[in-house]
PDB file of C-alpha atoms in Angstrom:
ATOM      1  CA  UNK A  29     154.099  48.398 142.500  1.00 53.00           C
ATOM      2  CA  UNK A  30     157.285  47.641 140.594  1.00 54.00           C
ATOM      3  CA  UNK A  31     160.176  50.072 140.943  1.00 58.00           C
ATOM      4  CA  UNK A  32     162.442  50.318 137.939  1.00 59.00           C
ATOM      5  CA  UNK A  33     166.142  50.436 138.751  1.00 65.00           C
ATOM      6  CA  UNK A  34     168.208  53.286 137.415  1.00 74.00           C
ATOM      7  CA  UNK A  35     170.621  51.781 134.938  1.00 78.00           C
ATOM      8  CA  UNK A  36     174.182  53.052 134.708  1.00 83.00           C
ATOM      9  CA  UNK A  37     177.369  52.127 132.912  1.00 85.00           C
ATOM     10  CA  UNK A  38     181.049  52.884 133.226  1.00 88.00           C
ATOM     11  CA  UNK A  39     183.144  52.648 130.084  1.00 89.00           C
ATOM     12  CA  UNK A  40     186.861  51.952 130.524  1.00 91.00           C
ATOM     13  CA  UNK A  41     189.512  52.116 127.818  1.00 92.00           C
ATOM     14  CA  UNK A  42     192.811  50.295 127.541  1.00 92.00           C
ATOM     15  CA  UNK A  43     195.110  52.504 125.484  1.00 94.00           C
ATOM     16  CA  UNK A  44     198.605  51.158 124.809  1.00 92.00           C
ATOM     17  CA  UNK A  45     201.677  53.266 124.212  1.00 90.00           C
ATOM     18  CA  UNK A  46     203.312  52.917 120.754  1.00 83.00           C
ATOM     19  CA  UNK A  47     205.492  50.020 121.975  1.00 81.00           C
ATOM     20  CA  UNK A  48     202.378  48.208 123.305  1.00 77.00           C
ATOM     21  CA  UNK A  49     204.250  47.491 126.540  1.00 82.00           C
ATOM     22  CA  UNK A  50     202.510  50.062 128.758  1.00 90.00           C
ATOM     23  CA  UNK A  51     198.938  51.219 129.196  1.00 91.00           C
ATOM     24  CA  UNK A  52     197.638  54.694 129.997  1.00 95.00           C
ATOM     25  CA  UNK A  53     196.220  55.109 133.494  1.00 94.00           C
ATOM     26  CA  UNK A  54     194.824  58.165 135.259  1.00 95.00           C
ATOM     27  CA  UNK A  55     195.155  59.086 138.914  1.00 94.00           C
ATOM     28  CA  UNK A  56     192.304  60.600 140.937  1.00 92.00           C
ATOM     29  CA  UNK A  57     192.510  63.098 143.812  1.00 90.00           C
ATOM     30  CA  UNK A  58     192.782  60.257 146.347  1.00 93.00           C
ATOM     31  CA  UNK A  59     195.806  58.744 144.560  1.00 93.00           C
ATOM     32  CA  UNK A  60     193.904  55.789 143.077  1.00 93.00           C
ATOM     33  CA  UNK A  61     194.831  54.729 139.554  1.00 94.00           C
ATOM     34  CA  UNK A  62     192.313  53.733 136.907  1.00 93.00           C
ATOM     35  CA  UNK A  63     192.002  53.079 133.237  1.00 93.00           C
ATOM     36  CA  UNK A  64     190.554  56.110 131.449  1.00 95.00           C
ATOM     37  CA  UNK A  65     186.814  55.940 131.992  1.00 92.00           C
ATOM     38  CA  UNK A  66     183.530  57.671 131.382  1.00 91.00           C
ATOM     39  CA  UNK A  67     180.446  57.277 133.592  1.00 87.00           C
ATOM     40  CA  UNK A  68     177.092  57.118 131.840  1.00 81.00           C
ATOM     41  CA  UNK A  69     174.134  57.717 134.145  1.00 75.00           C
ATOM     42  CA  UNK A  70     170.501  56.996 133.367  1.00 62.00           C
ATOM     43  CA  UNK A  71     171.465  54.654 130.583  1.00 62.00           C
ATOM     44  CA  UNK A  72     172.731  51.123 130.167  1.00 57.00           C
ATOM     45  CA  UNK A  73     175.341  50.811 127.442  1.00 61.00           C
ATOM     46  CA  UNK A  74     175.575  47.610 125.444  1.00 58.00           C
ATOM     47  CA  UNK A  75     178.761  46.106 124.058  1.00 56.00           C
ATOM     48  CA  UNK A  76     177.913  47.089 120.502  1.00 63.00           C
ATOM     49  CA  UNK A  77     177.417  50.790 121.321  1.00 70.00           C
ATOM     50  CA  UNK A  78     180.940  51.823 120.365  1.00 76.00           C
ATOM     51  CA  UNK A  79     179.875  55.273 119.104  1.00 79.00           C
ATOM     52  CA  UNK A  80     179.227  56.413 122.684  1.00 78.00           C
ATOM     53  CA  UNK A  81     182.463  54.765 123.811  1.00 82.00           C
ATOM     54  CA  UNK A  82     184.522  56.530 121.136  1.00 84.00           C
ATOM     55  CA  UNK A  83     182.968  59.934 121.705  1.00 87.00           C
ATOM     56  CA  UNK A  84     183.340  59.706 125.494  1.00 88.00           C
ATOM     57  CA  UNK A  85     186.971  58.613 125.288  1.00 91.00           C
ATOM     58  CA  UNK A  86     187.773  61.244 122.654  1.00 93.00           C
ATOM     59  CA  UNK A  87     186.463  63.999 124.934  1.00 93.00           C
ATOM     60  CA  UNK A  88     188.265  62.598 127.989  1.00 93.00           C
ATOM     61  CA  UNK A  89     191.628  62.032 126.290  1.00 95.00           C
ATOM     62  CA  UNK A  90     191.435  64.842 123.706  1.00 94.00           C
ATOM     63  CA  UNK A  91     192.488  62.311 121.079  1.00 95.00           C
ATOM     64  CA  UNK A  92     191.026  60.625 118.023  1.00 95.00           C
ATOM     65  CA  UNK A  93     190.496  57.108 119.387  1.00 94.00           C
ATOM     66  CA  UNK A  94     188.593  54.137 118.042  1.00 93.00           C
ATOM     67  CA  UNK A  95     187.504  50.891 119.680  1.00 90.00           C
ATOM     68  CA  UNK A  96     189.387  47.772 118.604  1.00 91.00           C
ATOM     69  CA  UNK A  97     187.440  45.268 120.702  1.00 88.00           C
ATOM     70  CA  UNK A  98     185.703  44.574 123.989  1.00 86.00           C
ATOM     71  CA  UNK A  99     187.788  42.917 126.698  1.00 85.00           C
ATOM     72  CA  UNK A 100     185.273  42.455 129.487  1.00 83.00           C
ATOM     73  CA  UNK A 101     181.761  43.249 130.687  1.00 83.00           C
ATOM     74  CA  UNK A 102     181.196  43.122 134.439  1.00 84.00           C
ATOM     75  CA  UNK A 103     177.548  43.252 135.553  1.00 85.00           C
ATOM     76  CA  UNK A 104     176.297  44.152 139.020  1.00 84.00           C
ATOM     77  CA  UNK A 105     174.348  41.470 140.894  1.00 88.00           C
ATOM     78  CA  UNK A 106     171.045  43.240 140.243  1.00 85.00           C
ATOM     79  CA  UNK A 107     172.054  43.936 136.609  1.00 80.00           C
ATOM     80  CA  UNK A 108     171.498  47.684 137.040  1.00 81.00           C
ATOM     81  CA  UNK A 109     175.127  48.561 136.300  1.00 84.00           C
ATOM     82  CA  UNK A 110     177.705  47.329 133.826  1.00 85.00           C
ATOM     83  CA  UNK A 111     181.414  48.105 133.538  1.00 87.00           C
ATOM     84  CA  UNK A 112     182.618  47.721 129.954  1.00 86.00           C
ATOM     85  CA  UNK A 113     186.319  47.503 129.161  1.00 88.00           C
ATOM     86  CA  UNK A 114     187.528  48.139 125.615  1.00 89.00           C
ATOM     87  CA  UNK A 115     190.905  48.186 123.896  1.00 91.00           C
ATOM     88  CA  UNK A 116     191.361  51.537 122.155  1.00 94.00           C
ATOM     89  CA  UNK A 117     193.570  52.750 119.330  1.00 94.00           C
ATOM     90  CA  UNK A 118     194.856  56.324 119.155  1.00 95.00           C
ATOM     91  CA  UNK A 119     195.018  57.947 115.705  1.00 95.00           C
ATOM     92  CA  UNK A 120     196.174  61.395 116.853  1.00 93.00           C
ATOM     93  CA  UNK A 121     199.645  62.395 115.734  1.00 90.00           C
ATOM     94  CA  UNK A 122     201.837  64.228 118.282  1.00 90.00           C
ATOM     95  CA  UNK A 123     199.277  63.570 121.028  1.00 93.00           C
ATOM     96  CA  UNK A 124     200.188  64.361 124.613  1.00 93.00           C
ATOM     97  CA  UNK A 125     198.468  62.351 127.368  1.00 94.00           C
ATOM     98  CA  UNK A 126     196.497  64.274 130.016  1.00 93.00           C
ATOM     99  CA  UNK A 127     198.591  65.728 132.879  1.00 91.00           C
ATOM    100  CA  UNK A 128     196.994  63.425 135.478  1.00 93.00           C
ATOM    101  CA  UNK A 129     197.979  60.281 133.567  1.00 95.00           C
ATOM    102  CA  UNK A 130     200.963  57.983 133.282  1.00 94.00           C
ATOM    103  CA  UNK A 131     202.042  55.098 131.078  1.00 94.00           C
ATOM    104  CA  UNK A 132     202.104  52.036 133.351  1.00 91.00           C
ATOM    105  CA  UNK A 133     203.896  48.741 132.692  1.00 88.00           C
ATOM    106  CA  UNK A 134     202.421  45.450 133.875  1.00 80.00           C
ATOM    107  CA  UNK A 135     205.065  44.960 136.566  1.00 81.00           C
ATOM    108  CA  UNK A 136     204.233  48.422 138.006  1.00 85.00           C
ATOM    109  CA  UNK A 137     200.615  47.434 138.704  1.00 81.00           C
ATOM    110  CA  UNK A 138     201.497  45.787 142.017  1.00 80.00           C
ATOM    111  CA  UNK A 139     202.884  49.117 143.305  1.00 86.00           C
ATOM    112  CA  UNK A 140     199.725  51.118 142.560  1.00 87.00           C
ATOM    113  CA  UNK A 141     196.513  51.579 144.477  1.00 87.00           C
ATOM    114  CA  UNK A 142     193.902  50.718 141.880  1.00 86.00           C
ATOM    115  CA  UNK A 143     190.476  52.353 141.918  1.00 88.00           C
ATOM    116  CA  UNK A 144     189.082  49.095 140.467  1.00 83.00           C
ATOM    117  CA  UNK A 145     191.341  46.315 141.769  1.00 78.00           C
ATOM    118  CA  UNK A 146     189.000  43.748 140.226  1.00 73.00           C
ATOM    119  CA  UNK A 147     190.127  44.976 136.788  1.00 71.00           C
ATOM    120  CA  UNK A 148     193.740  43.881 137.312  1.00 68.00           C
ATOM    121  CA  UNK A 149     193.055  40.649 135.454  1.00 63.00           C
ATOM    122  CA  UNK A 150     191.588  42.566 132.511  1.00 58.00           C
ATOM    123  CA  UNK A 151     194.623  44.830 132.423  1.00 51.00           C
ATOM    124  CA  UNK A 152     197.221  42.109 132.003  1.00 51.00           C
ATOM    125  CA  UNK A 153     199.169  44.177 129.528  1.00 47.00           C
ATOM    126  CA  UNK A 154     201.455  41.601 128.000  1.00 43.00           C
ATOM    127  CA  UNK A 155     198.724  39.179 126.947  1.00 50.00           C
ATOM    128  CA  UNK A 156     196.565  42.020 125.616  1.00 51.00           C
ATOM    129  CA  UNK A 157     199.472  43.733 123.864  1.00 48.00           C
ATOM    130  CA  UNK A 158     200.383  40.517 122.084  1.00 50.00           C
ATOM    131  CA  UNK A 159     196.931  40.386 120.547  1.00 50.00           C
ATOM    132  CA  UNK A 160     196.712  44.043 119.441  1.00 49.00           C
TER     133      UNK A 160
END
């Protein structure tokens, strides 16, 4: 009897401030910092499914955001889970970030406890900002 694995995805967004020198990060109750993210249970999201990414990020950030490009896709060993990291663009005028968020510069990363420390390489702000 073959047991099918439940497939899940986490979608993370890199949203730069207007100067493209800092990225928005959110803090959880334990004090861990993370890129804005949405968990999708019972479904495996593919890179090209940007509609779900946009709608999830728009609800989370209360902003009109679009996906510019994918930065990384990190698959679990058994391929039942994927973390997708996208660069986002905000089109909302006079938008205020959520209260549990902060604009973080690259040199501030080393002083934060990251919820996903393995993402630090994907959040190298300067190299990403130069290509936005």
